[in-house]
Short mmCIF file of C-alpha atoms and ligand atoms in Angstrom, two decimals:
data_model
loop_
_atom_site.label_atom_id
_atom_site.label_comp_id
_atom_site.label_asym_id
_atom_site.label_seq_id
_atom_site.Cartn_x
_atom_site.Cartn_y
_atom_site.Cartn_z
CA UNK D 1 11.54 -15.03 -10.18
CA UNK D 2 8.89 -17.58 -9.90
CA UNK D 3 5.56 -17.00 -8.59
CA UNK D 4 2.60 -19.22 -7.75
CA UNK D 5 -0.95 -18.57 -7.54
CA UNK D 6 -2.16 -19.10 -3.95
CA UNK D 7 -5.49 -20.64 -5.14
CA UNK D 8 -4.20 -23.00 -7.83
CA UNK D 9 -0.53 -24.18 -7.58
CA UNK D 10 -0.45 -25.27 -11.18
CA UNK D 11 -0.84 -21.47 -12.23
CA UNK D 12 2.68 -20.01 -12.06
CA UNK D 13 4.15 -17.02 -13.57
CA UNK D 14 7.26 -15.15 -14.01
CA UNK D 15 7.83 -11.71 -12.46
CA UNK D 16 6.70 -9.97 -15.84
CA UNK D 17 3.64 -12.30 -16.28
CA UNK D 18 2.47 -11.70 -12.79
CA UNK D 19 2.84 -7.88 -12.96
CA UNK D 20 0.85 -8.05 -16.40
CA UNK D 21 -1.82 -10.37 -14.97
CA UNK D 22 -2.23 -8.82 -11.46
CA UNK D 23 -4.40 -11.56 -10.26
CA UNK D 24 -4.19 -15.19 -11.17
CA UNK D 25 -6.86 -17.74 -11.93
CA UNK D 26 -9.92 -17.76 -9.55
CA UNK D 27 -8.73 -14.50 -8.40
CA UNK D 28 -5.74 -16.04 -6.61
CA UNK D 29 -2.79 -13.98 -5.43
CA UNK D 30 0.63 -14.54 -6.92
CA UNK D 31 3.18 -15.25 -4.08
CA UNK D 32 6.89 -15.91 -4.64
CA UNK D 33 7.67 -19.61 -5.13
CA UNK D 34 10.62 -18.93 -2.86
CA UNK D 35 11.78 -15.80 -0.92
CA UNK D 36 15.55 -15.46 -1.23
CA UNK D 37 17.66 -14.56 1.88
CA UNK D 38 20.03 -11.59 1.60
CA UNK D 39 23.64 -11.85 2.72
CA UNK D 40 25.44 -9.15 4.41
CA UNK D 41 22.52 -7.20 5.60
CA UNK D 42 24.78 -4.87 7.57
CA UNK D 43 26.83 -3.98 4.50
CA UNK D 44 23.54 -3.40 2.56
CA UNK D 45 22.32 -1.00 5.23
CA UNK D 46 25.16 1.19 4.73
CA UNK D 47 24.32 1.79 1.23
CA UNK D 48 22.13 4.74 -0.32
CA UNK D 49 18.33 4.11 -0.62
CA UNK D 50 18.36 3.66 -4.52
CA UNK D 51 21.52 1.46 -4.70
CA UNK D 52 20.35 -0.70 -1.94
CA UNK D 53 16.98 -0.92 -3.11
CA UNK D 54 18.19 -2.10 -6.51
CA UNK D 55 20.01 -4.85 -4.75
CA UNK D 56 16.96 -6.04 -2.83
CA UNK D 57 14.84 -6.03 -6.09
CA UNK D 58 17.62 -7.70 -7.98
CA UNK D 59 17.65 -10.44 -5.24
CA UNK D 60 13.89 -10.83 -5.34
CA UNK D 61 13.21 -10.44 -9.08
CA UNK D 62 16.34 -12.20 -10.46
CA UNK D 63 17.82 -11.45 -13.92
CA UNK D 64 14.34 -11.11 -15.68
CA UNK D 65 14.89 -7.48 -16.13
CA UNK D 66 18.11 -6.43 -17.72
CA UNK D 67 20.37 -4.74 -15.17
CA UNK D 68 20.15 -1.23 -16.89
CA UNK D 69 16.39 -1.54 -16.96
CA UNK D 70 15.93 -2.44 -13.27
CA UNK D 71 18.38 0.52 -12.27
CA UNK D 72 16.39 3.08 -14.56
CA UNK D 73 13.08 1.83 -13.07
CA UNK D 74 14.19 2.18 -9.50
CA UNK D 75 15.99 5.62 -10.09
CA UNK D 76 12.94 7.02 -11.79
CA UNK D 77 10.24 5.54 -9.34
CA UNK D 78 12.29 6.21 -6.07
CA UNK D 79 13.05 10.02 -6.71
CA UNK D 80 12.16 10.85 -3.11
CA UNK D 81 13.23 9.87 0.30
CA UNK D 82 11.77 8.05 3.25
CA UNK D 83 13.19 9.87 6.47
CA UNK D 84 12.82 8.40 9.92
CA UNK D 85 11.84 11.02 12.51
CA UNK D 86 12.33 10.48 16.35
CA UNK D 87 9.01 11.17 18.15
CA UNK D 88 10.21 10.42 21.69
CA UNK D 89 12.85 8.42 23.53
CA UNK D 90 11.86 5.04 22.05
CA UNK D 91 9.28 5.68 19.28
CA UNK D 92 10.04 6.72 15.67
CA UNK D 93 8.06 7.40 12.52
CA UNK D 94 8.96 6.53 9.15
CA UNK D 95 7.66 8.99 6.94
CA UNK D 96 6.47 7.65 3.56
CA UNK D 97 4.69 10.63 2.32
CA UNK D 98 7.18 12.66 0.68
CA UNK D 99 6.30 11.66 -2.86
CA UNK D 100 4.14 13.38 -5.45
CA UNK D 101 0.80 12.31 -3.98
CA UNK D 102 1.90 12.49 -0.42
CA UNK D 103 1.26 8.79 0.62
CA UNK D 104 3.37 5.62 0.78
CA UNK D 105 1.49 4.32 -2.21
CA UNK D 106 3.70 6.54 -4.34
CA UNK D 107 6.45 3.90 -3.99
CA UNK D 108 4.53 1.13 -5.24
CA UNK D 109 2.40 3.02 -7.83
CA UNK D 110 5.58 4.56 -9.45
CA UNK D 111 7.55 1.34 -9.53
CA UNK D 112 4.73 -0.51 -10.86
CA UNK D 113 4.09 2.10 -13.65
CA UNK D 114 7.60 2.22 -14.71
CA UNK D 115 7.79 -1.51 -14.71
CA UNK D 116 4.48 -2.16 -16.68
CA UNK D 117 5.53 0.43 -19.36
CA UNK D 118 8.84 -1.30 -19.84
CA UNK D 119 7.58 -4.77 -19.96
CA UNK D 120 4.43 -4.25 -22.09
CA UNK D 121 6.49 -3.27 -25.11
CA UNK D 122 3.93 -0.67 -26.32
CA UNK D 123 0.79 -3.14 -26.12
CA UNK D 124 -2.22 -1.21 -25.01
CA UNK D 125 -3.28 -1.85 -21.42
CA UNK D 126 -6.04 -0.85 -19.22
CA UNK D 127 -5.42 -0.30 -15.65
CA UNK D 128 -8.66 -0.85 -13.35
CA UNK D 129 -8.39 -0.12 -9.83
CA UNK D 130 -10.43 0.60 -6.70
CA UNK D 131 -9.34 3.32 -4.32
CA UNK D 132 -10.32 4.45 -0.90
CA UNK D 133 -8.26 7.43 -1.46
CA UNK D 134 -4.38 7.22 -1.69
CA UNK D 135 -4.19 4.39 -4.17
CA UNK D 136 -6.06 6.43 -6.80
CA UNK D 137 -3.96 9.30 -6.45
CA UNK D 138 -0.68 7.39 -6.59
CA UNK D 139 -1.68 5.33 -9.46
CA UNK D 140 -3.11 8.24 -11.44
CA UNK D 141 0.18 10.28 -11.14
CA UNK D 142 2.43 7.30 -11.67
CA UNK D 143 0.67 6.45 -14.96
CA UNK D 144 -0.34 9.99 -16.12
CA UNK D 145 1.00 10.60 -19.71
CA UNK D 146 2.36 7.15 -20.13
CA UNK D 147 1.64 5.95 -23.75
CA UNK D 148 -0.74 2.90 -24.39
CA UNK D 149 -1.69 2.78 -20.81
CA UNK D 150 -5.32 3.84 -19.79
CA UNK D 151 -6.19 3.92 -16.27
CA UNK D 152 -9.88 3.59 -14.84
CA UNK D 153 -10.15 4.54 -11.05
CA UNK D 154 -13.17 3.67 -9.10
CA UNK D 155 -13.81 5.33 -5.81
CA UNK D 156 -16.75 5.54 -3.21
CA UNK D 157 -18.66 8.74 -3.95
CA UNK D 158 -18.40 11.13 -1.06
CA UNK D 159 -16.51 8.94 1.07
CA UNK D 160 -12.97 10.49 0.57
CA UNK D 161 -12.15 13.99 1.17
CA UNK D 162 -12.54 16.53 -1.55
CA UNK D 163 -9.00 17.59 -1.47
CA UNK D 164 -7.91 13.92 -1.81
CA UNK D 165 -10.33 13.42 -4.64
CA UNK D 166 -8.75 16.29 -6.47
CA UNK D 167 -5.43 14.79 -6.47
CA UNK D 168 -6.60 12.17 -8.90
CA UNK D 169 -9.77 13.44 -10.65
CA UNK D 170 -8.31 16.53 -12.14
CA UNK D 171 -5.58 15.00 -14.36
CA UNK D 172 -7.48 14.03 -17.31
CA UNK D 173 -5.73 12.70 -20.46
CA UNK D 174 -5.31 8.81 -20.05
CA UNK D 175 -6.68 9.00 -16.50
CA UNK D 176 -10.62 8.14 -16.21
CA UNK D 177 -12.28 8.49 -12.85
CA UNK D 178 -15.52 7.10 -11.83
CA UNK D 179 -17.46 7.96 -8.49
CA UNK D 180 -19.47 4.76 -7.43
CA UNK D 181 -22.58 5.30 -5.33
CA UNK D 182 -21.40 2.87 -2.59
CA UNK D 183 -18.66 1.92 -0.29
CA UNK D 184 -15.05 0.88 -0.89
CA UNK D 185 -15.70 -2.94 -0.84
CA UNK D 186 -18.42 -2.59 -3.34
CA UNK D 187 -15.94 -0.75 -5.76
CA UNK D 188 -13.49 -3.69 -5.02
CA UNK D 189 -15.99 -6.15 -5.84
CA UNK D 190 -16.89 -4.35 -9.20
CA UNK D 191 -13.10 -4.57 -9.94
CA UNK D 192 -13.06 -8.27 -9.27
CA UNK D 193 -16.35 -8.72 -11.63
CA UNK D 194 -14.56 -6.96 -14.40
CA UNK D 195 -11.52 -9.28 -14.12
CA UNK D 196 -13.90 -12.24 -14.23
CA UNK D 197 -15.55 -10.95 -17.59
CA UNK D 198 -13.49 -12.17 -20.49
CA UNK D 199 -14.98 -9.24 -22.80
CA UNK D 200 -13.46 -6.71 -20.61
CA UNK D 201 -10.38 -8.66 -19.32
CA UNK D 202 -9.39 -9.71 -22.65
CA UNK D 203 -10.86 -6.79 -24.85
CA UNK D 204 -9.30 -3.89 -22.84
CA UNK D 205 -6.19 -5.90 -21.60
CA UNK D 206 -7.14 -5.28 -18.07
CA UNK D 207 -4.35 -5.00 -15.28
CA UNK D 208 -5.04 -4.07 -11.69
CA UNK D 209 -2.88 -1.68 -9.90
CA UNK D 210 -4.17 -2.48 -6.45
CA UNK D 211 -1.87 -3.66 -3.62
CA UNK D 212 -2.55 -7.25 -5.02
CA UNK D 213 -0.10 -6.33 -7.82
CA UNK D 214 3.26 -8.07 -7.05
CA UNK D 215 5.22 -5.15 -8.23
CA UNK D 216 3.85 -2.80 -5.85
CA UNK D 217 4.64 -5.21 -2.84
CA UNK D 218 8.26 -5.70 -3.80
CA UNK D 219 8.63 -1.85 -4.17
CA UNK D 220 7.34 -1.49 -0.61
CA UNK D 221 9.98 -4.08 0.72
CA UNK D 222 12.61 -1.49 0.12
CA UNK D 223 11.59 1.18 2.48
CA UNK D 224 11.70 -1.16 5.49
CA UNK D 225 15.32 -1.49 4.83
CA UNK D 226 15.63 2.26 4.57
CA UNK D 227 13.84 2.47 7.89
CA UNK D 228 16.25 0.03 9.77
CA UNK D 229 19.21 1.83 8.13
CA UNK D 230 18.49 4.99 9.82
CA UNK D 231 17.74 3.67 13.35
CA UNK D 232 20.54 3.61 16.06
CA UNK D 233 22.81 0.57 15.18
CA UNK D 234 22.86 -0.87 18.62
CA UNK D 235 18.98 -1.00 18.55
CA UNK D 236 18.59 -2.59 15.20
CA UNK D 237 17.54 -6.02 16.53
CA UNK D 238 15.04 -4.58 18.96
CA UNK D 239 12.71 -2.85 16.53
CA UNK D 240 8.99 -3.42 16.56
CA UNK D 241 7.23 -2.01 13.60
CA UNK D 242 3.58 -1.18 13.74
CA UNK D 243 1.81 -1.06 10.46
CA UNK D 244 -1.48 1.04 9.93
CA UNK D 245 -3.46 -1.44 7.95
CA UNK D 246 -6.34 -1.86 5.56
CA UNK D 247 -5.68 -4.26 2.71
CA UNK D 248 -2.41 -5.48 4.37
CA UNK D 249 -0.23 -4.71 1.43
CA UNK D 250 2.05 -2.95 3.66
CA UNK D 251 2.36 -5.48 6.23
CA UNK D 252 2.95 -8.08 3.68
CA UNK D 253 5.96 -6.03 2.33
CA UNK D 254 7.27 -5.73 5.79
CA UNK D 255 7.17 -9.41 6.25
CA UNK D 256 8.89 -10.27 2.99
CA UNK D 257 11.76 -7.91 4.17
CA UNK D 258 11.89 -9.85 7.33
CA UNK D 259 11.85 -13.13 5.54
CA UNK D 260 14.95 -11.91 3.51
CA UNK D 261 16.74 -11.42 6.72
CA UNK D 262 16.08 -7.75 7.80
CA UNK D 263 16.33 -7.86 11.57
CA UNK D 264 12.74 -6.82 12.30
CA UNK D 265 11.92 -8.25 15.84
CA UNK D 266 8.14 -8.14 15.36
CA UNK D 267 5.08 -6.64 13.71
CA UNK D 268 1.87 -5.08 15.02
CA UNK D 269 -0.98 -4.97 12.59
CA UNK D 270 -2.82 -1.80 13.73
CA UNK D 271 -6.33 -1.33 12.54
CA UNK D 272 -9.34 1.07 13.04
CA UNK D 273 -12.90 -0.23 13.93
CA UNK D 274 -12.56 -2.62 10.85
CA UNK D 275 -10.91 -5.05 12.83
CA UNK D 276 -11.19 -8.29 11.13
CA UNK D 277 -7.58 -9.25 11.40
CA UNK D 278 -7.02 -8.27 15.09
CA UNK D 279 -10.09 -10.25 15.99
CA UNK D 280 -8.93 -13.19 13.84
CA UNK D 281 -5.58 -13.15 15.56
CA UNK D 282 -7.28 -13.28 18.89
CA UNK D 283 -9.88 -15.87 18.38
CA UNK D 284 -8.82 -17.83 15.38
CA UNK D 285 -12.20 -16.94 13.73
CA UNK D 286 -12.33 -15.27 10.36
CA UNK D 287 -15.45 -13.16 10.68
CA UNK D 288 -15.67 -9.83 8.62
CA UNK D 289 -18.27 -7.49 9.44
CA UNK D 290 -19.56 -4.77 7.27
CA UNK D 291 -17.30 -1.97 6.65
CA UNK D 292 -17.62 1.11 8.93
CA UNK D 293 -16.48 4.68 8.05
CA UNK D 294 -13.84 6.08 10.27
CA UNK D 295 -11.59 8.88 10.29
CA UNK D 296 -8.71 6.79 8.92
CA UNK D 297 -10.83 6.05 5.80
CA UNK D 298 -7.95 4.50 3.87
CA UNK D 299 -8.23 1.65 6.22
CA UNK D 300 -11.99 1.14 6.00
CA UNK D 301 -11.80 -2.38 4.80
CA UNK D 302 -13.32 -5.36 6.33
CA UNK D 303 -12.00 -7.99 3.78
CA UNK D 304 -8.33 -7.26 3.34
CA UNK D 305 -7.37 -8.48 0.04
CA UNK D 306 -3.56 -9.35 0.82
CA UNK D 307 -4.37 -11.53 3.83
CA UNK D 308 -3.81 -14.94 2.05
CA UNK D 309 -0.25 -13.62 1.46
CA UNK D 310 0.42 -13.24 5.11
CA UNK D 311 -1.09 -16.59 5.94
CA UNK D 312 1.21 -18.09 3.19
CA UNK D 313 4.29 -16.30 4.76
CA UNK D 314 3.30 -17.99 8.06
CA UNK D 315 2.50 -21.41 6.88
CA UNK D 316 5.55 -21.64 4.74
CA UNK D 317 7.67 -20.95 7.63
CA UNK D 318 9.18 -17.55 6.52
CA UNK D 319 7.51 -15.66 9.56
CA UNK D 320 6.82 -17.18 13.12
CA UNK D 321 3.31 -16.48 13.91
CA UNK D 322 4.28 -15.15 17.33
CA UNK D 323 5.88 -12.27 15.61
CA UNK D 324 2.53 -10.63 14.56
CA UNK D 325 0.07 -9.02 16.95
CA UNK D 326 -3.20 -7.18 15.99
CA UNK D 327 -4.44 -4.03 17.55
CA UNK D 328 -7.72 -2.23 17.06
CA UNK D 329 -7.78 1.50 17.78
CA UNK D 330 -11.17 3.18 18.14
CA UNK D 331 -12.02 6.55 16.92
CA UNK D 332 -11.73 8.10 20.38
CA UNK D 333 -8.20 6.68 20.88
CA UNK D 334 -7.25 7.71 17.31
CA UNK D 335 -7.87 11.26 18.14
CA UNK D 336 -6.30 11.07 21.46
CA UNK D 337 -3.13 9.62 19.82
CA UNK D 338 -3.06 12.59 17.40
CA UNK D 339 -3.21 14.97 20.29
CA UNK D 340 -0.34 13.09 22.22
CA UNK D 341 1.67 13.14 19.26
CA UNK D 342 0.98 16.87 18.82
CA UNK D 343 2.16 17.43 22.38
CA UNK D 344 5.50 15.83 21.47
CA UNK D 345 5.91 18.18 18.67
CA UNK D 346 4.79 15.82 15.90
CA UNK D 347 1.79 16.64 13.83
CA UNK D 348 0.18 13.42 12.32
CA UNK D 349 -2.88 12.13 10.72
CA UNK D 350 -5.34 9.43 11.79
CA UNK D 351 -3.80 6.35 10.05
CA UNK D 352 -0.28 7.04 11.49
CA UNK D 353 -1.71 7.93 14.84
CA UNK D 354 -3.30 4.49 14.98
CA UNK D 355 -0.05 2.66 14.51
CA UNK D 356 1.63 5.01 16.98
CA UNK D 357 -1.04 4.34 19.67
CA UNK D 358 -0.68 0.50 19.00
CA UNK D 359 3.18 0.39 19.42
CA UNK D 360 3.58 2.84 22.25
CA UNK D 361 1.53 0.75 24.43
CA UNK D 362 2.98 -2.46 23.53
CA UNK D 363 6.75 -1.91 23.75
CA UNK D 364 8.70 -4.23 26.12
CA UNK D 365 11.97 -3.30 28.03
CA UNK D 366 14.75 -2.63 25.43
CA UNK D 367 12.58 -2.49 22.36
CA UNK D 368 11.96 0.49 20.24
CA UNK D 369 8.88 1.14 18.24
CA UNK D 370 8.61 2.35 14.44
CA UNK D 371 5.23 3.26 13.11
CA UNK D 372 4.67 3.85 9.52
CA UNK D 373 3.68 7.44 8.62
CA UNK D 374 1.45 6.47 5.51
CA UNK D 375 0.20 9.88 4.55
CA UNK D 376 0.93 13.55 4.94
CA UNK D 377 -1.26 15.23 7.65
CA UNK D 378 -2.33 17.84 5.06
CA UNK D 379 -3.98 15.02 3.08
CA UNK D 380 -6.47 14.68 6.10
CA UNK D 381 -6.66 18.50 6.74
CA UNK D 382 -10.10 18.80 7.92
CA UNK D 383 -9.86 15.87 10.52
CA UNK D 384 -6.39 16.91 11.60
CA UNK D 385 -7.53 20.52 12.03
CA UNK D 386 -10.69 19.49 13.97
CA UNK D 387 -8.81 17.29 16.27
CA UNK D 388 -5.96 19.54 17.02
CA UNK D 389 -7.61 22.71 16.83
CA UNK D 390 -4.75 24.35 14.70
CA UNK D 391 -4.71 25.19 11.03
CA UNK D 392 -2.18 23.26 8.92
CA UNK D 393 -0.88 24.45 5.66
CA UNK D 394 -1.10 22.79 2.38
CA UNK D 395 1.97 21.41 0.70
CA UNK D 396 2.48 22.16 -2.93
CA UNK D 397 0.88 19.04 -4.54
CA UNK D 398 -2.28 19.93 -2.53
CA UNK D 399 -2.25 23.52 -2.96
CA UNK D 400 -1.82 23.15 -6.74
CA UNK D 401 -5.13 21.07 -7.28
CA UNK D 402 -7.31 22.59 -4.54
CA UNK D 403 -8.90 24.90 -7.05
CA UNK D 404 -9.42 22.57 -10.15
CA UNK D 405 -12.54 20.94 -11.25
CA UNK D 406 -13.18 17.23 -10.88
CA UNK D 407 -13.42 15.25 -14.00
CA UNK D 408 -14.99 12.12 -12.44
CA UNK D 409 -18.23 10.59 -13.82
CA UNK D 410 -20.88 9.19 -11.33
CA UNK D 411 -22.13 5.64 -11.83
CA UNK D 412 -24.36 3.42 -9.72
CA UNK D 413 -22.81 0.27 -8.14
CA UNK D 414 -23.68 -2.20 -10.77
CA UNK D 415 -21.37 -4.13 -13.00
CA UNK D 416 -23.55 -3.43 -16.18
CA UNK D 417 -23.09 0.18 -15.72
CA UNK D 418 -19.42 -0.12 -15.29
CA UNK D 419 -18.89 -2.30 -18.10
CA UNK D 420 -20.94 -0.21 -20.52
CA UNK D 421 -18.92 2.90 -19.38
CA UNK D 422 -15.62 1.24 -19.93
CA UNK D 423 -16.30 -0.33 -23.26
CA UNK D 424 -17.61 2.84 -24.73
CA UNK D 425 -14.69 4.72 -23.38
CA UNK D 426 -11.92 2.33 -24.22
CA UNK D 427 -12.86 -0.24 -26.82
CA UNK D 428 -10.50 0.14 -29.80
C1 LIG F 1 -3.61 2.57 1.78
C2 LIG F 1 -3.44 3.17 3.17
C3 LIG F 1 -3.16 2.45 4.38
C4 LIG F 1 -3.29 0.90 4.24
O1 LIG F 1 -2.39 0.19 3.67
P1 LIG F 1 -2.59 -1.28 3.24
O2 LIG F 1 -1.23 -1.63 2.57
O3 LIG F 1 -3.90 -1.25 2.46
O4 LIG F 1 -2.72 -2.06 4.44
C5 LIG F 1 -2.85 3.11 5.46
N1 LIG F 1 -2.84 4.54 5.51
C6 LIG F 1 -3.00 5.21 4.54
C7 LIG F 1 -2.85 6.64 4.57
C8 LIG F 1 -3.24 4.56 3.23
O5 LIG F 1 -3.31 5.28 2.01
#
């Protein structure tokens, strides 16, 4: 697989190089030189999830990973399913929250951890990542206990639920967590500063596990195939997929699946009040505002870092611009959607509810809607209980950490403080 830096076409990388580097020169994102088309999609859709995913990934990545190696990576990473649940006559939910940290980020996080530990051949690596909640937990669990890989996770202090925080701040060992006194965008910009600083980048062999890492995106392509395989055959070419979006990694992966030939009719990019993309799609003007806090906090992002890849998918002719709509759902309608889902017997959380709301109002005659269930409702227990007025029970991964102490360190939002902390912690 050949990848090219979207900011500098002279900066190219193999799959392994792009996975190790994360970002390219000038903080440019790596993008496939060519997205290969799959043949016999119907046949592929008949296969079981793991076997099919190996084929999809083999087509994308090529022969860079030995066959046995890719098989082992996928079998270890995708050890849980992605069931589709029917919500009403024409709307379905793709449940991506059956992994160890109960959010879709387990797919990308685990695939990346397995890939990286195999391609780095025992050389020490430091993963540095910012999280608004779910990434941190997925990355922490995926890398916990992997030899020669240290993980540093920054998160906005007090801006994610206590329970969510416990999922990744209680592991210890090679997992180091830092509470930054600022919002998520500030955490993300600290990560960028570290990658710009050769002392840290080279001294600690930095790697980012954000949704900018190409391995995470490629892993996520696989569950779009899984979704279509579970929908009624006669409706397969009428599917509208609504993606609750923050950094737009999930939507990018869906578009790559479509570019490979998966019959997805069109996409809806559903956001909360942080609606840079829906406004851009309507007005043509890229005008990010300051980030506002919402109940769908994993989507509180006003400068989505995967957006250049979506632009590239459109500019390079893989995706017709008409296949993408943006929709903003405010706080009141998010709660309304959660209640409407509950009335149909489906308990959901704010992120998925936003995508449900966006798609259920947009379907045309003959279409069916699929929204991504990006997290388990118990991950947002307080909000869900407040909105629905019913207690919900904790699944095992959350119940297990609820009583444990956080091991996170507090830091101000300055790069100097972060650098000092990381160097003293990790410099050999
Ligand atoms: C990360 C996350 C999102 C946003 O996904 P992106 O790929 O960043 O657009 C949506 N919902 C939940 C629950 C998440 O954790």
